[in-house]
mmCIF file of C-alpha atoms in Angstrom:
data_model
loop_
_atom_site.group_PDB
_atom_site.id
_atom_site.type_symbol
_atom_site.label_atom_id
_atom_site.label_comp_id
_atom_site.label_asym_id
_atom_site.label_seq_id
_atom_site.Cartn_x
_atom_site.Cartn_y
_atom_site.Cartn_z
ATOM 1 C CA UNK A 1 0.000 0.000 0.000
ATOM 2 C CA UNK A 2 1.367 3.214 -1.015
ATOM 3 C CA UNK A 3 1.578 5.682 1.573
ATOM 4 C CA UNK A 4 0.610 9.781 1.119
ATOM 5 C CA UNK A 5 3.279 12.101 1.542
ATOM 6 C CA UNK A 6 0.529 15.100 2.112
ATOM 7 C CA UNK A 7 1.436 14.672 6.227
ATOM 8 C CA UNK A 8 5.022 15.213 5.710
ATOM 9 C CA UNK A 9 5.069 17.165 3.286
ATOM 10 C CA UNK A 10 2.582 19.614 5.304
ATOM 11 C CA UNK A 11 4.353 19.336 8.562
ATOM 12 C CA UNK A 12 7.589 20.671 6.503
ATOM 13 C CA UNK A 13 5.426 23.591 5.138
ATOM 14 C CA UNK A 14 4.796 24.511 8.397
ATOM 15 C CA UNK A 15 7.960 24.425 9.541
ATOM 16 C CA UNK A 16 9.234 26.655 6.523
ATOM 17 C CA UNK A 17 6.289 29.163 7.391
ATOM 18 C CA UNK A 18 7.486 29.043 11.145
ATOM 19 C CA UNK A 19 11.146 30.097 10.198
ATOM 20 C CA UNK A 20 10.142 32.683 8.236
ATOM 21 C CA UNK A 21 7.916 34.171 10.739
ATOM 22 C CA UNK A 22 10.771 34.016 13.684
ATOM 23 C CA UNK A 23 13.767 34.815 11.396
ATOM 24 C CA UNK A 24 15.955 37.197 13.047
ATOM 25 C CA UNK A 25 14.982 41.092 12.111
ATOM 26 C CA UNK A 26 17.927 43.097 10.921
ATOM 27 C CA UNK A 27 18.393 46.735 11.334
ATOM 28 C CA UNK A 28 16.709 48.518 8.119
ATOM 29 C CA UNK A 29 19.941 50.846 7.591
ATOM 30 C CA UNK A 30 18.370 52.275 4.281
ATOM 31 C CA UNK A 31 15.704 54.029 6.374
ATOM 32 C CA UNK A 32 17.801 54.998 8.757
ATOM 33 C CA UNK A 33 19.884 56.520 6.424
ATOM 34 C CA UNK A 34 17.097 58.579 4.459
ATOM 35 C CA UNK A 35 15.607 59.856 7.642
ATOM 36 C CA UNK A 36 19.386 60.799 8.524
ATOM 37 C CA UNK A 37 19.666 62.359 5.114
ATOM 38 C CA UNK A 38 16.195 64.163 5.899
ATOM 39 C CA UNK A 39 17.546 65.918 8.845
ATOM 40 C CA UNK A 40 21.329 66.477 9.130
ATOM 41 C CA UNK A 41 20.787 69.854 7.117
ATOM 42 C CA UNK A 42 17.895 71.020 8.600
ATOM 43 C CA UNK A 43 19.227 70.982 12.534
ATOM 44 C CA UNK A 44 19.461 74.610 13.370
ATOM 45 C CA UNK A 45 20.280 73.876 17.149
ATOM 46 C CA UNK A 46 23.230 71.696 17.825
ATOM 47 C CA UNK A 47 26.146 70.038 15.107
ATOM 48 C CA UNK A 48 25.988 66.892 14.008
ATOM 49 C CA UNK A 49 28.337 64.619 14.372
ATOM 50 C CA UNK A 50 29.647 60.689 13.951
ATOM 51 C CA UNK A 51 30.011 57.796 15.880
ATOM 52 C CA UNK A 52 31.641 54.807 15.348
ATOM 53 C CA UNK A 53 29.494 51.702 16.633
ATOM 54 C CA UNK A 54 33.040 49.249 15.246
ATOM 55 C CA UNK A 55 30.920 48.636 12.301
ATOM 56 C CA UNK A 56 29.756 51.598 10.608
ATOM 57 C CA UNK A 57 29.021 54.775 11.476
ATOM 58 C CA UNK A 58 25.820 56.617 12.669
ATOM 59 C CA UNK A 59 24.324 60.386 13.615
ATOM 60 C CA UNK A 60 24.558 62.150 16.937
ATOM 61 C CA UNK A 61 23.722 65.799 17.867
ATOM 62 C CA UNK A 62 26.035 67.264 19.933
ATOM 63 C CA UNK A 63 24.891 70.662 21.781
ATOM 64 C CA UNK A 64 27.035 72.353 24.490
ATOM 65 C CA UNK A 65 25.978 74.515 27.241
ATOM 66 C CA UNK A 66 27.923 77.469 28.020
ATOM 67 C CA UNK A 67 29.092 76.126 31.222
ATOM 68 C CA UNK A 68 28.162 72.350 31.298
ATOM 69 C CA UNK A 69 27.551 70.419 34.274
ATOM 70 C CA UNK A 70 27.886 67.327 32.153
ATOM 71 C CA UNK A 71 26.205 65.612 29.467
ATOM 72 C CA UNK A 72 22.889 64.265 29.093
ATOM 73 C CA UNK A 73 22.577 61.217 26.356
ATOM 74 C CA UNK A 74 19.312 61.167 24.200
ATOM 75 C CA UNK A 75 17.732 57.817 23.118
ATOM 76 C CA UNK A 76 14.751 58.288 20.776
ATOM 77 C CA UNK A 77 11.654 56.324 20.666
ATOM 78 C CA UNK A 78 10.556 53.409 18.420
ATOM 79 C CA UNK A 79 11.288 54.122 14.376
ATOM 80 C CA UNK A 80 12.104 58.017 15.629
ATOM 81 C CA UNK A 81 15.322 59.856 14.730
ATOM 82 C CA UNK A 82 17.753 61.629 16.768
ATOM 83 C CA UNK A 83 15.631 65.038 16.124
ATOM 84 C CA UNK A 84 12.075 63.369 16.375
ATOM 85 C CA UNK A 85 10.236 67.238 17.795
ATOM 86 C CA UNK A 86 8.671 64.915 20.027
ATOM 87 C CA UNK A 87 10.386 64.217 23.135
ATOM 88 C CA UNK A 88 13.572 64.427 21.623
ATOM 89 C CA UNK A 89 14.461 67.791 20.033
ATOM 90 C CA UNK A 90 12.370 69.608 23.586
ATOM 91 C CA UNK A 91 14.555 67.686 25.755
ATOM 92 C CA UNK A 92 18.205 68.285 23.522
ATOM 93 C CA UNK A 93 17.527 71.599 23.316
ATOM 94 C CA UNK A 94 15.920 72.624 26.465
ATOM 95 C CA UNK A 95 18.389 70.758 28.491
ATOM 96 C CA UNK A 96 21.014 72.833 27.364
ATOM 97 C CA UNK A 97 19.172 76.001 28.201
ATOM 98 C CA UNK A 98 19.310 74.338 31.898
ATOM 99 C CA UNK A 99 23.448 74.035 31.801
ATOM 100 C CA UNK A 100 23.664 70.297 30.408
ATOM 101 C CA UNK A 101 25.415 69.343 27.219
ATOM 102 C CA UNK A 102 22.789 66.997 24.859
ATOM 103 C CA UNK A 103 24.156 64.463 22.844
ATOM 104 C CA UNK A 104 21.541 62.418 21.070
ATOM 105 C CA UNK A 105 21.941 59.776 18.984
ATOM 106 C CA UNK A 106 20.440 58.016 16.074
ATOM 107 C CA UNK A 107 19.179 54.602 16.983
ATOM 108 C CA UNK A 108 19.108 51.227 14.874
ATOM 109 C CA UNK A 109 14.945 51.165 13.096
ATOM 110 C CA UNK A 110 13.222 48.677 11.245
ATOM 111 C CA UNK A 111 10.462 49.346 8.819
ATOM 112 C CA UNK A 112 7.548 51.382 9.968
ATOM 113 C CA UNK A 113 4.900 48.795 10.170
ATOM 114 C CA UNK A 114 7.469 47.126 12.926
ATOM 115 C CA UNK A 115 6.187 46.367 16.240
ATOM 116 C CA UNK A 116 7.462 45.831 19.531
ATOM 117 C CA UNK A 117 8.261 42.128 19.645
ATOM 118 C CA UNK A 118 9.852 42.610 16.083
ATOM 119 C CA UNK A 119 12.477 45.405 17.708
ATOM 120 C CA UNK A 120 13.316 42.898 20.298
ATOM 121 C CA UNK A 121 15.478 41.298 17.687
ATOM 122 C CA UNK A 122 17.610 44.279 17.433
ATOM 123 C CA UNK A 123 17.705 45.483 21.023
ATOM 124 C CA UNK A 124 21.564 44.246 20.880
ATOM 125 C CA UNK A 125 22.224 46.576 17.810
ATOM 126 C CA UNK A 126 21.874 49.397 20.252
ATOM 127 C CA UNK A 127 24.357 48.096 22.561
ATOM 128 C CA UNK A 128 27.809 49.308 20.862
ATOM 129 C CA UNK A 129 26.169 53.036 20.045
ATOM 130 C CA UNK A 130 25.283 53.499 23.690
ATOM 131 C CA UNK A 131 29.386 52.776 24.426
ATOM 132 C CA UNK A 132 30.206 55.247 21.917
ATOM 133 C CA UNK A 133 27.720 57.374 23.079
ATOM 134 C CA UNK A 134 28.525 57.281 27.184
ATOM 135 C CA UNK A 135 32.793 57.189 25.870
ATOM 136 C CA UNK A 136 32.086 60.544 23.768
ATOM 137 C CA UNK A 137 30.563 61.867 26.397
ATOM 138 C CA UNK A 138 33.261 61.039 29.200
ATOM 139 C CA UNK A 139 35.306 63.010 27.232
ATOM 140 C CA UNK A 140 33.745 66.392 27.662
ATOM 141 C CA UNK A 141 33.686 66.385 31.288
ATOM 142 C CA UNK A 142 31.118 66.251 33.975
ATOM 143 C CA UNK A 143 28.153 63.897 35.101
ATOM 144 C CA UNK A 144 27.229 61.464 32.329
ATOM 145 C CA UNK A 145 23.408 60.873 32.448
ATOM 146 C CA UNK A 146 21.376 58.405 29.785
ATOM 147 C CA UNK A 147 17.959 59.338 29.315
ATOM 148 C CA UNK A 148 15.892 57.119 26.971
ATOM 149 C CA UNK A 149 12.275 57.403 25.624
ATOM 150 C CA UNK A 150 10.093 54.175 25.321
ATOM 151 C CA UNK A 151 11.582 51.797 23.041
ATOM 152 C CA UNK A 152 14.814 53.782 23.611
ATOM 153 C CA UNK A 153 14.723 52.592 26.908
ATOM 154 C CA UNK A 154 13.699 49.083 26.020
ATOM 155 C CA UNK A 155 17.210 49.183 24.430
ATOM 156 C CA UNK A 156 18.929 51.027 27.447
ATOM 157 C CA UNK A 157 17.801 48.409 29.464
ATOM 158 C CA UNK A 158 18.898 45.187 27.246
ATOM 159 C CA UNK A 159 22.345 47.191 27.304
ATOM 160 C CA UNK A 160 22.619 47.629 31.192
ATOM 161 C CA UNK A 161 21.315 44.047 31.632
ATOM 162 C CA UNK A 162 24.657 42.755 29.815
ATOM 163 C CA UNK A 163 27.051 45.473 31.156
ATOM 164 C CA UNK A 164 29.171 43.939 34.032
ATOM 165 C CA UNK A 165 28.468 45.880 37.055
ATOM 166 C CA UNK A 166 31.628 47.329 37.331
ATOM 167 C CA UNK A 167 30.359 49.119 33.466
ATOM 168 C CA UNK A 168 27.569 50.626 35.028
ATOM 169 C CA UNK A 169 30.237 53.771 36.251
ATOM 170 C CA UNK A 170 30.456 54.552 32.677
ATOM 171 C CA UNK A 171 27.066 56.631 33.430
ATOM 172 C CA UNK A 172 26.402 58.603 36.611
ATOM 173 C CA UNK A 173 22.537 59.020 36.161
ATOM 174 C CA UNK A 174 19.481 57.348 34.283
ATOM 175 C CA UNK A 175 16.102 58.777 33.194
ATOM 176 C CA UNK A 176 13.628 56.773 31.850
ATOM 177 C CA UNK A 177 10.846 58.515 29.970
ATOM 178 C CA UNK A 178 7.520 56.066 29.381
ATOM 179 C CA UNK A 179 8.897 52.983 30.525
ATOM 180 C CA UNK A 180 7.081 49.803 29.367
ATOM 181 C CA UNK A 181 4.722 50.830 26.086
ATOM 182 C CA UNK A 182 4.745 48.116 23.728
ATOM 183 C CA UNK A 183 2.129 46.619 21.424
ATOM 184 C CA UNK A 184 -1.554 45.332 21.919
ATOM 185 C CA UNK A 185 -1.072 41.687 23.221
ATOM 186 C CA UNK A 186 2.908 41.936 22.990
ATOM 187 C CA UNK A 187 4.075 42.243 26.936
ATOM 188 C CA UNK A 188 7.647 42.719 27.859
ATOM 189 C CA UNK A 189 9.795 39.722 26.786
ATOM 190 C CA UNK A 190 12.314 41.364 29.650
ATOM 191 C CA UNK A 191 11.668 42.375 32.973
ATOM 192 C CA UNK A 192 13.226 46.092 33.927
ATOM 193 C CA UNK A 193 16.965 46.319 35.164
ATOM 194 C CA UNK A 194 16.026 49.401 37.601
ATOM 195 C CA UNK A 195 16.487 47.094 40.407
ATOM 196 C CA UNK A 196 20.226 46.444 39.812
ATOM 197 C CA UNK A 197 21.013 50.241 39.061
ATOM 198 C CA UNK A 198 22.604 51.440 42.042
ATOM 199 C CA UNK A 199 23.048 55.161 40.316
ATOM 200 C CA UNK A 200 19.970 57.774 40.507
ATOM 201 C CA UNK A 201 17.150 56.923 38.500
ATOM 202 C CA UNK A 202 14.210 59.334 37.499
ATOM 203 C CA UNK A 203 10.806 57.417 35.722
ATOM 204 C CA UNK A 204 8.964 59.804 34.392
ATOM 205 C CA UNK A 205 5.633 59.242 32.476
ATOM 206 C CA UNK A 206 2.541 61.046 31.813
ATOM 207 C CA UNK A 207 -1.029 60.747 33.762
ATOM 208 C CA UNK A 208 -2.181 59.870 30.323
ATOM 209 C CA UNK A 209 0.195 57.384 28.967
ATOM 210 C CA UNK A 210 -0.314 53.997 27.278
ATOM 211 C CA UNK A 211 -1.801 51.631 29.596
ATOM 212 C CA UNK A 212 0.904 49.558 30.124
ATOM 213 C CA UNK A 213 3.284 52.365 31.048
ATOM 214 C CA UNK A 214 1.055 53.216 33.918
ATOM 215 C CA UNK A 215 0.608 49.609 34.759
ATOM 216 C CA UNK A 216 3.606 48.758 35.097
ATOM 217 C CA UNK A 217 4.741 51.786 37.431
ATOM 218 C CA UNK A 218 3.919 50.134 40.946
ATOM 219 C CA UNK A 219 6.530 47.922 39.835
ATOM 220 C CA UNK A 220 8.578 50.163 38.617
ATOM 221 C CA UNK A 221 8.717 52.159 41.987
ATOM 222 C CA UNK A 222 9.306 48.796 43.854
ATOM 223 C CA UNK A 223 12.457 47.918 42.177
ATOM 224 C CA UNK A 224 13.843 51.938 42.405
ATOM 225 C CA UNK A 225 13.192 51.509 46.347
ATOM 226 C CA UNK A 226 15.076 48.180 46.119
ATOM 227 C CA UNK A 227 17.969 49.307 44.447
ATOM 228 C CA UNK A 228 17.868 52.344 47.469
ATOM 229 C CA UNK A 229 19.452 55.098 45.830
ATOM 230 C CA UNK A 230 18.002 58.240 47.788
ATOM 231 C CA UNK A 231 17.579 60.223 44.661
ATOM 232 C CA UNK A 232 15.530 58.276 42.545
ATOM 233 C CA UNK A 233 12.091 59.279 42.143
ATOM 234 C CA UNK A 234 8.995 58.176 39.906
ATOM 235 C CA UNK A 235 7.421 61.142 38.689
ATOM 236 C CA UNK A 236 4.687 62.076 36.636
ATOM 237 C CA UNK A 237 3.883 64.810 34.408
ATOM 238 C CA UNK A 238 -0.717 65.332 34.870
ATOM 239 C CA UNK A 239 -2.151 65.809 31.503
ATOM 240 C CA UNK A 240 0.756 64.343 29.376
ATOM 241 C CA UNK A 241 0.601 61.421 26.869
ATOM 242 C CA UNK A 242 3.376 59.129 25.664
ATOM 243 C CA UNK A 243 4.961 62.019 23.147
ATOM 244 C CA UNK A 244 4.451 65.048 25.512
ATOM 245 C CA UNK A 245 3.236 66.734 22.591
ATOM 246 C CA UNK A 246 1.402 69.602 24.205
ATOM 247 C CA UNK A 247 3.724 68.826 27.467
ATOM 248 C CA UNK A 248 6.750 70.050 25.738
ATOM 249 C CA UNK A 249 7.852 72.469 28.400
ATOM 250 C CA UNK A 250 6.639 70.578 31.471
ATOM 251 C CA UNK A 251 8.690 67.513 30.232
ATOM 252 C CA UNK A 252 11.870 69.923 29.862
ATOM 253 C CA UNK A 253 11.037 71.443 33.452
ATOM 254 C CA UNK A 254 10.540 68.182 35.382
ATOM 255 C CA UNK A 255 13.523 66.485 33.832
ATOM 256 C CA UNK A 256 15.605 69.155 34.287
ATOM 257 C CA UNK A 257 14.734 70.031 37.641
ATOM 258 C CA UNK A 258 15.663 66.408 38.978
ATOM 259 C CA UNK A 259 19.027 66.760 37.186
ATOM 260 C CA UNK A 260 19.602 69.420 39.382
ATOM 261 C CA UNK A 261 19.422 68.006 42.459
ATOM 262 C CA UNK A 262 22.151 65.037 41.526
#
């Protein structure tokens, strides 16, 4: 009796659809290059400048203060740029206005239609341009903060996780601004690192964030009081949404107000 090869041969077309569907995203440098090329001669505050991540090299804006009292790092948020006017360009600009240098630097995207659980392939990508980032920094002088916005800190946190602890002196700060968003039905493949930062640590989010931000911030303020640094602090901004859009200033204000008080 002959035997049909339809169960095999439908258990390997499966198995081919299954591999495609968990093949390992890459970085989409094409985009990131165009929205580079979209906004390197257009930034009226602040020079742009190059990194070196060992492989290739990718955008930061540098702004200096007139008298610095360090420099603050800028991660953007999910498929963003290093000048998004969300967030971003408020907080690099504003921050210098309040004595702090701004660096803030491009971050590895994928296409548009990309969602949270397809950057998780690429959190590592992020890794090397945060050491470039916190090294350029080192260099001109002063407290070394990282601040990161929503998948920016996704990223920040996959790179601290890794770090050996004796790394985590490379920064002296960390501000986390709308920790947690990700997708409908995609939860956090990681847990938070805020527990094992022993440096200050602001988490800041607005009264009107995604849900999961605001979820998630009992147990956010849990793991700051664990790690027992004095001058940590969850804070949030009433009225503001994920993007601060109509925020702008009141982002700028609380952010740099805790600075101050390192």
């Amino acid at each position: 009796m002959r035997l049909s090869t339809f169960p095999l041969a439908f258990t390997l077309w499966v198995s081919m659809l299954a591999t495609v569907a968990h093949a390992q995203r890459v970085p989409d440098l094409e985009r990131e290059q165009r929205m580079v090329d979209e906004i390197v001669d257009v930034i009226f505050d602040g020079d742009p400048i190059e990194l070196s991540d060992g492989d290739r090299e990718f955008l930061a804006i540098f702004m200096e203060a007139d008298e610095p009292k360090g420099t603050v790092i800028i991660a953007h948020g999910r498929g963003y740029h290093a000048d998004w006017e969300s967030v971003v360009n408020p907080l690099r600009v504003g921050l210098v206005e309040a004595g702090w240098n701004t660096l803030s630097i491009q971050l590895p995207v994928l296409e548009k239609s990309a969602k949270y659980f397809d950057y998780v392939d690429i959190f590592d990508e992020a890794a090397p341009r945060f050491q470039a980032a916190t090294e350029f920094a080192k260099e001109q002088g002063g407290q070394v903060v990282l601040l990161a916005h929503s998948c920016g800190s996704h990223m920040a946190q996959r790179w601290i996780k890794n770090q050996p602890e004796a790394s985590l002196a490379s920064f002296d700060a960390y501000v986390g601004i709308g920790m947690g968003a990700t997708d409908y039905k995609q939860p956090m493949v990681e847990p938070f690192q805020l527990d094992k930062m022993p440096m200050p640590v602001l988490d800041l989010y607005g009264s009107e964030d995604f849900p999961a931000v605001i979820r998630k911030a009992p147990e956010r303020l849990a793991m700051l009081e664990k790690a027992g640094n004095p001058k940590s602090a969850q804070l949030v901004v009433e009225g503001a949404e994920h993007y601060f859009k109509t925020h702008k200033s009141e982002l700028v204000d609380t952010v740099s107000g805790w600075l101050d008080r390192l």
